[in-house]
């Protein structure tokens, strides 16, 4: 079964090397004919981009995604969190048809989401909570914690915003959660999930001589990193920066692809520069053929090919002898071996 985590939006940000940690829960409800294996409802909690628990309508139970989370799975709070997800699943199933009516939709696949949680800057100690809803990939409703009220720019959401803003008890409860409780659990989970801080290992990769060169940084923690390609000492723009992805050991990886042909980059000096909080100096890899690790470069020793050649030769000779023997046997007298 596939697990689905859809994003409400993508936000570009400027990297700073203070350690920003996050605890985020995302609910996703899908209405309509879905692809086989994709659940109608899923809930995912991530810590610094790593899944720590998962629930969906097919499994019907909250599952820990990290070994250290199994400790929490035996607590009463785990049962409470499971019940919450079961209730949200029912709410989403009822809400999406109502949203479809507001948007004058009668059929098709529609997605309703909520993403909430908090971020904390270890350097300053500042924390920030957030709570936002999306419908069909567009922003729908956002909670402004400073003003203690919901906002929307979508006419179809106005009725809901007015209703929620009139519920001061719920607003006060959410404000308290984001300012204190969420930050508390973020610190608890970070302590339990402690990963040794380390800088990245950097490699230049290329599938073949006609493929683009990829600057691959991996094994770093925390996740904040910058990767740039430079041409003759100046930043080069013809670069595709990939997403920061988690590794199984809790560290992260990221790619930056240089979209320049080999006969072009040989004429100038290109280099990949990687910066990370745990590096005293940036790592710089100058692009040369010797520096590239390519799939075309064989790791099999030459002597192996020599042995394989001899084996192939002897098999060829044996096949000729066997063919001649069979032809002689077939042209002679037939024997009943039984």
GROMACS .gro file of C-alpha atoms in nm:
model
  338
    1UNK     CA    1   0.000   0.000   0.000
    2UNK     CA    2   0.125   0.344  -0.084
    3UNK     CA    3   0.158   0.618   0.173
    4UNK     CA    4   0.064   0.966   0.063
    5UNK     CA    5   0.190   1.294   0.201
    6UNK     CA    6   0.068   1.590  -0.005
    7UNK     CA    7   0.196   1.943   0.048
    8UNK     CA    8  -0.025   2.246   0.100
    9UNK     CA    9   0.228   2.475  -0.060
   10UNK     CA   10   0.597   2.516  -0.134
   11UNK     CA   11   0.779   2.808   0.026
   12UNK     CA   12   1.122   2.928  -0.083
   13UNK     CA   13   1.345   3.030   0.204
   14UNK     CA   14   1.688   3.175   0.257
   15UNK     CA   15   1.918   2.934   0.439
   16UNK     CA   16   2.066   3.039   0.768
   17UNK     CA   17   2.283   2.811   0.973
   18UNK     CA   18   2.100   2.845   1.303
   19UNK     CA   19   1.943   2.512   1.392
   20UNK     CA   20   1.573   2.526   1.313
   21UNK     CA   21   1.381   2.219   1.430
   22UNK     CA   22   1.022   2.133   1.342
   23UNK     CA   23   0.741   1.905   1.457
   24UNK     CA   24   0.468   1.887   1.191
   25UNK     CA   25   0.151   1.680   1.155
   26UNK     CA   26  -0.026   1.660   0.819
   27UNK     CA   27  -0.379   1.526   0.769
   28UNK     CA   28  -0.485   1.437   0.414
   29UNK     CA   29  -0.838   1.339   0.316
   30UNK     CA   30  -0.918   1.225  -0.039
   31UNK     CA   31  -1.268   1.204  -0.186
   32UNK     CA   32  -1.354   1.034  -0.514
   33UNK     CA   33  -1.214   0.741  -0.706
   34UNK     CA   34  -0.854   0.707  -0.591
   35UNK     CA   35  -0.567   0.497  -0.717
   36UNK     CA   36  -0.556   0.146  -0.571
   37UNK     CA   37  -0.344   0.138  -0.257
   38UNK     CA   38  -0.386   0.508  -0.172
   39UNK     CA   39  -0.588   0.550   0.150
   40UNK     CA   40  -0.882   0.790   0.175
   41UNK     CA   41  -0.727   0.942   0.487
   42UNK     CA   42  -0.374   0.959   0.621
   43UNK     CA   43  -0.198   1.136   0.908
   44UNK     CA   44   0.179   1.178   0.921
   45UNK     CA   45   0.393   1.340   1.190
   46UNK     CA   46   0.748   1.443   1.104
   47UNK     CA   47   1.038   1.559   1.319
   48UNK     CA   48   1.286   1.765   1.119
   49UNK     CA   49   1.149   1.607   0.802
   50UNK     CA   50   1.167   1.246   0.927
   51UNK     CA   51   0.849   1.047   0.978
   52UNK     CA   52   0.799   0.953   1.342
   53UNK     CA   53   0.443   0.818   1.325
   54UNK     CA   54   0.187   0.725   1.059
   55UNK     CA   55  -0.186   0.651   1.047
   56UNK     CA   56  -0.422   0.582   0.758
   57UNK     CA   57  -0.777   0.465   0.701
   58UNK     CA   58  -0.660   0.127   0.572
   59UNK     CA   59  -0.437   0.042   0.867
   60UNK     CA   60  -0.669   0.196   1.127
   61UNK     CA   61  -0.389   0.223   1.382
   62UNK     CA   62  -0.113   0.468   1.468
   63UNK     CA   63   0.227   0.321   1.382
   64UNK     CA   64   0.567   0.441   1.514
   65UNK     CA   65   0.816   0.511   1.235
   66UNK     CA   66   1.131   0.532   1.447
   67UNK     CA   67   1.262   0.276   1.697
   68UNK     CA   68   1.278   0.535   1.972
   69UNK     CA   69   0.908   0.618   1.913
   70UNK     CA   70   0.807   0.267   2.022
   71UNK     CA   71   0.852   0.384   2.381
   72UNK     CA   72   0.568   0.633   2.332
   73UNK     CA   73   0.347   0.372   2.162
   74UNK     CA   74   0.295   0.200   2.498
   75UNK     CA   75   0.167   0.514   2.670
   76UNK     CA   76  -0.191   0.632   2.716
   77UNK     CA   77  -0.118   0.940   2.505
   78UNK     CA   78  -0.063   0.707   2.207
   79UNK     CA   79  -0.414   0.568   2.243
   80UNK     CA   80  -0.545   0.923   2.270
   81UNK     CA   81  -0.361   1.027   1.952
   82UNK     CA   82  -0.500   0.722   1.772
   83UNK     CA   83  -0.855   0.817   1.874
   84UNK     CA   84  -0.798   1.173   1.754
   85UNK     CA   85  -0.696   1.048   1.411
   86UNK     CA   86  -0.997   0.819   1.394
   87UNK     CA   87  -1.223   1.115   1.471
   88UNK     CA   88  -1.050   1.341   1.218
   89UNK     CA   89  -1.088   1.069   0.955
   90UNK     CA   90  -1.468   1.074   1.006
   91UNK     CA   91  -1.476   1.453   1.005
   92UNK     CA   92  -1.284   1.474   0.678
   93UNK     CA   93  -1.511   1.218   0.516
   94UNK     CA   94  -1.810   1.437   0.600
   95UNK     CA   95  -1.644   1.771   0.526
   96UNK     CA   96  -1.523   1.714   0.172
   97UNK     CA   97  -1.874   1.669   0.020
   98UNK     CA   98  -1.975   1.998   0.186
   99UNK     CA   99  -1.671   2.171   0.038
  100UNK     CA  100  -1.755   2.031  -0.303
  101UNK     CA  101  -2.099   2.193  -0.280
  102UNK     CA  102  -1.944   2.528  -0.187
  103UNK     CA  103  -1.716   2.510  -0.490
  104UNK     CA  104  -2.003   2.386  -0.710
  105UNK     CA  105  -1.830   2.053  -0.773
  106UNK     CA  106  -2.028   1.737  -0.842
  107UNK     CA  107  -1.760   1.480  -0.921
  108UNK     CA  108  -1.387   1.419  -0.948
  109UNK     CA  109  -1.112   1.358  -0.695
  110UNK     CA  110  -1.074   1.626  -0.425
  111UNK     CA  111  -0.820   1.668  -0.146
  112UNK     CA  112  -0.867   1.837   0.191
  113UNK     CA  113  -0.564   1.891   0.415
  114UNK     CA  114  -0.446   2.035   0.741
  115UNK     CA  115  -0.083   2.096   0.832
  116UNK     CA  116  -0.002   2.211   1.184
  117UNK     CA  117   0.289   2.212   1.425
  118UNK     CA  118   0.574   2.426   1.548
  119UNK     CA  119   0.932   2.529   1.477
  120UNK     CA  120   1.205   2.618   1.723
  121UNK     CA  121   1.533   2.799   1.670
  122UNK     CA  122   1.798   2.653   1.902
  123UNK     CA  123   2.021   2.957   1.867
  124UNK     CA  124   1.763   3.217   1.971
  125UNK     CA  125   1.521   2.994   2.161
  126UNK     CA  126   1.234   3.140   1.960
  127UNK     CA  127   0.945   2.912   1.866
  128UNK     CA  128   0.661   2.956   1.621
  129UNK     CA  129   0.338   2.764   1.581
  130UNK     CA  130   0.133   2.733   1.264
  131UNK     CA  131  -0.196   2.581   1.154
  132UNK     CA  132  -0.315   2.591   0.794
  133UNK     CA  133  -0.575   2.418   0.579
  134UNK     CA  134  -0.575   2.350   0.208
  135UNK     CA  135  -0.828   2.233  -0.048
  136UNK     CA  136  -0.731   2.084  -0.384
  137UNK     CA  137  -0.374   2.206  -0.341
  138UNK     CA  138  -0.465   2.569  -0.268
  139UNK     CA  139  -0.447   2.761   0.060
  140UNK     CA  140  -0.787   2.760   0.229
  141UNK     CA  141  -0.769   2.876   0.593
  142UNK     CA  142  -0.475   2.992   0.809
  143UNK     CA  143  -0.455   3.052   1.184
  144UNK     CA  144  -0.287   3.379   1.285
  145UNK     CA  145  -0.154   3.303   1.634
  146UNK     CA  146  -0.045   3.662   1.704
  147UNK     CA  147  -0.399   3.790   1.653
  148UNK     CA  148  -0.568   3.473   1.775
  149UNK     CA  149  -0.797   3.438   1.476
  150UNK     CA  150  -0.838   3.250   1.148
  151UNK     CA  151  -0.793   3.418   0.810
  152UNK     CA  152  -0.888   3.333   0.454
  153UNK     CA  153  -0.883   3.488   0.109
  154UNK     CA  154  -1.118   3.223  -0.031
  155UNK     CA  155  -1.489   3.320  -0.041
  156UNK     CA  156  -1.598   2.959   0.007
  157UNK     CA  157  -1.413   2.949   0.342
  158UNK     CA  158  -1.567   3.265   0.490
  159UNK     CA  159  -1.852   3.083   0.665
  160UNK     CA  160  -1.611   2.843   0.833
  161UNK     CA  161  -1.372   3.119   0.941
  162UNK     CA  162  -1.654   3.317   1.104
  163UNK     CA  163  -1.772   3.008   1.289
  164UNK     CA  164  -1.424   2.918   1.415
  165UNK     CA  165  -1.340   3.275   1.518
  166UNK     CA  166  -1.653   3.286   1.735
  167UNK     CA  167  -1.531   2.983   1.932
  168UNK     CA  168  -1.296   3.161   2.174
  169UNK     CA  169  -1.251   2.853   2.392
  170UNK     CA  170  -1.113   2.652   2.102
  171UNK     CA  171  -0.892   2.941   1.986
  172UNK     CA  172  -0.745   2.988   2.333
  173UNK     CA  173  -0.681   2.614   2.358
  174UNK     CA  174  -0.500   2.607   2.023
  175UNK     CA  175  -0.296   2.916   2.110
  176UNK     CA  176  -0.183   2.751   2.433
  177UNK     CA  177  -0.094   2.431   2.248
  178UNK     CA  178   0.121   2.601   1.984
  179UNK     CA  179   0.298   2.831   2.228
  180UNK     CA  180   0.380   2.572   2.492
  181UNK     CA  181   0.276   2.208   2.447
  182UNK     CA  182   0.394   2.169   2.088
  183UNK     CA  183   0.733   2.319   2.172
  184UNK     CA  184   0.758   2.087   2.474
  185UNK     CA  185   0.699   1.773   2.264
  186UNK     CA  186   0.942   1.901   2.004
  187UNK     CA  187   1.217   1.919   2.268
  188UNK     CA  188   1.124   1.576   2.408
  189UNK     CA  189   1.134   1.408   2.067
  190UNK     CA  190   1.461   1.580   1.975
  191UNK     CA  191   1.622   1.448   2.292
  192UNK     CA  192   1.501   1.094   2.223
  193UNK     CA  193   1.602   1.103   1.858
  194UNK     CA  194   1.946   1.248   1.916
  195UNK     CA  195   2.159   1.228   1.602
  196UNK     CA  196   2.529   1.310   1.608
  197UNK     CA  197   2.595   1.639   1.432
  198UNK     CA  198   2.813   1.584   1.128
  199UNK     CA  199   2.907   1.745   0.801
  200UNK     CA  200   2.835   1.606   0.455
  201UNK     CA  201   3.028   1.368   0.233
  202UNK     CA  202   3.040   1.514  -0.117
  203UNK     CA  203   3.070   1.323  -0.445
  204UNK     CA  204   3.043   1.419  -0.812
  205UNK     CA  205   2.830   1.166  -1.002
  206UNK     CA  206   2.756   1.110  -1.371
  207UNK     CA  207   2.570   0.824  -1.543
  208UNK     CA  208   2.763   0.862  -1.869
  209UNK     CA  209   2.959   1.122  -2.063
  210UNK     CA  210   2.645   1.276  -2.214
  211UNK     CA  211   2.460   1.301  -1.880
  212UNK     CA  212   2.464   1.605  -1.649
  213UNK     CA  213   2.698   1.602  -1.349
  214UNK     CA  214   2.538   1.574  -1.005
  215UNK     CA  215   2.696   1.712  -0.689
  216UNK     CA  216   2.573   1.472  -0.420
  217UNK     CA  217   2.600   1.565  -0.051
  218UNK     CA  218   2.494   1.306   0.205
  219UNK     CA  219   2.528   1.201   0.568
  220UNK     CA  220   2.490   1.549   0.719
  221UNK     CA  221   2.293   1.666   1.022
  222UNK     CA  222   2.115   1.900   1.081
  223UNK     CA  223   1.935   1.935   0.749
  224UNK     CA  224   2.029   2.295   0.658
  225UNK     CA  225   2.286   2.293   0.376
  226UNK     CA  226   2.377   2.501   0.070
  227UNK     CA  227   2.509   2.354  -0.254
  228UNK     CA  228   2.625   2.580  -0.535
  229UNK     CA  229   2.802   2.528  -0.866
  230UNK     CA  230   3.064   2.785  -0.965
  231UNK     CA  231   3.215   2.866  -1.304
  232UNK     CA  232   3.561   3.023  -1.287
  233UNK     CA  233   3.494   3.126  -0.927
  234UNK     CA  234   3.151   3.281  -0.993
  235UNK     CA  235   2.812   3.134  -0.903
  236UNK     CA  236   2.662   2.947  -1.198
  237UNK     CA  237   2.285   2.965  -1.256
  238UNK     CA  238   2.220   2.672  -1.490
  239UNK     CA  239   2.174   2.439  -1.194
  240UNK     CA  240   1.885   2.230  -1.065
  241UNK     CA  241   1.875   2.207  -0.685
  242UNK     CA  242   1.703   1.897  -0.546
  243UNK     CA  243   1.504   1.858  -0.226
  244UNK     CA  244   1.669   1.775   0.104
  245UNK     CA  245   1.583   1.411   0.173
  246UNK     CA  246   1.621   1.199   0.489
  247UNK     CA  247   1.850   0.898   0.513
  248UNK     CA  248   1.763   0.589   0.716
  249UNK     CA  249   2.017   0.678   0.987
  250UNK     CA  250   1.855   1.016   1.056
  251UNK     CA  251   2.100   1.220   0.848
  252UNK     CA  252   2.014   1.396   0.523
  253UNK     CA  253   2.112   1.410   0.157
  254UNK     CA  254   2.079   1.665  -0.123
  255UNK     CA  255   2.173   1.698  -0.491
  256UNK     CA  256   2.261   1.987  -0.721
  257UNK     CA  257   2.268   1.905  -1.094
  258UNK     CA  258   2.489   2.098  -1.336
  259UNK     CA  259   2.313   2.127  -1.672
  260UNK     CA  260   2.625   2.178  -1.884
  261UNK     CA  261   2.758   1.939  -2.148
  262UNK     CA  262   3.097   1.777  -2.097
  263UNK     CA  263   3.265   1.943  -2.396
  264UNK     CA  264   3.156   2.278  -2.250
  265UNK     CA  265   3.265   2.234  -1.887
  266UNK     CA  266   3.606   2.108  -1.997
  267UNK     CA  267   3.681   2.456  -2.138
  268UNK     CA  268   3.633   2.633  -1.803
  269UNK     CA  269   3.679   2.554  -1.436
  270UNK     CA  270   3.358   2.434  -1.274
  271UNK     CA  271   3.333   2.340  -0.909
  272UNK     CA  272   3.072   2.235  -0.656
  273UNK     CA  273   3.078   2.413  -0.319
  274UNK     CA  274   2.896   2.272  -0.016
  275UNK     CA  275   2.842   2.469   0.306
  276UNK     CA  276   2.715   2.324   0.634
  277UNK     CA  277   2.712   2.435   0.997
  278UNK     CA  278   2.942   2.147   1.097
  279UNK     CA  279   3.209   2.233   0.839
  280UNK     CA  280   3.493   2.465   0.940
  281UNK     CA  281   3.544   2.548   0.572
  282UNK     CA  282   3.320   2.477   0.271
  283UNK     CA  283   3.386   2.158   0.075
  284UNK     CA  284   3.484   2.230  -0.284
  285UNK     CA  285   3.500   1.968  -0.558
  286UNK     CA  286   3.664   2.085  -0.883
  287UNK     CA  287   3.496   1.919  -1.181
  288UNK     CA  288   3.742   1.694  -1.365
  289UNK     CA  289   3.703   1.353  -1.525
  290UNK     CA  290   3.912   1.198  -1.247
  291UNK     CA  291   3.686   1.348  -0.979
  292UNK     CA  292   3.366   1.206  -1.130
  293UNK     CA  293   3.229   0.871  -1.023
  294UNK     CA  294   3.056   0.731  -1.331
  295UNK     CA  295   2.844   0.421  -1.388
  296UNK     CA  296   3.055   0.363  -1.698
  297UNK     CA  297   3.367   0.311  -1.493
  298UNK     CA  298   3.392  -0.057  -1.419
  299UNK     CA  299   3.487  -0.177  -1.072
  300UNK     CA  300   3.562  -0.530  -1.202
  301UNK     CA  301   3.937  -0.614  -1.214
  302UNK     CA  302   4.097  -0.684  -1.555
  303UNK     CA  303   4.194  -1.039  -1.458
  304UNK     CA  304   3.826  -1.127  -1.419
  305UNK     CA  305   3.764  -1.034  -1.783
  306UNK     CA  306   4.064  -1.249  -1.892
  307UNK     CA  307   3.928  -1.553  -1.709
  308UNK     CA  308   3.581  -1.496  -1.852
  309UNK     CA  309   3.732  -1.476  -2.203
  310UNK     CA  310   3.911  -1.810  -2.156
  311UNK     CA  311   3.591  -1.971  -2.023
  312UNK     CA  312   3.395  -1.839  -2.323
  313UNK     CA  313   3.662  -1.974  -2.562
  314UNK     CA  314   3.663  -2.324  -2.410
  315UNK     CA  315   3.281  -2.331  -2.407
  316UNK     CA  316   3.286  -2.241  -2.776
  317UNK     CA  317   3.531  -2.524  -2.856
  318UNK     CA  318   3.331  -2.770  -2.645
  319UNK     CA  319   3.009  -2.669  -2.826
  320UNK     CA  320   3.170  -2.744  -3.166
  321UNK     CA  321   3.292  -3.088  -3.048
  322UNK     CA  322   2.950  -3.170  -2.902
  323UNK     CA  323   2.776  -3.059  -3.222
  324UNK     CA  324   3.000  -3.288  -3.432
  325UNK     CA  325   2.945  -3.580  -3.193
  326UNK     CA  326   2.567  -3.541  -3.205
  327UNK     CA  327   2.567  -3.524  -3.584
  328UNK     CA  328   2.773  -3.845  -3.605
  329UNK     CA  329   2.544  -4.021  -3.358
  330UNK     CA  330   2.229  -3.916  -3.540
  331UNK     CA  331   2.366  -4.035  -3.879
  332UNK     CA  332   2.455  -4.381  -3.742
  333UNK     CA  333   2.245  -4.667  -3.608
  334UNK     CA  334   1.974  -4.579  -3.359
  335UNK     CA  335   1.991  -4.758  -3.022
  336UNK     CA  336   1.709  -4.809  -2.779
  337UNK     CA  337   1.872  -4.728  -2.446
  338UNK     CA  338   1.579  -4.871  -2.256
   0.00000   0.00000   0.00000
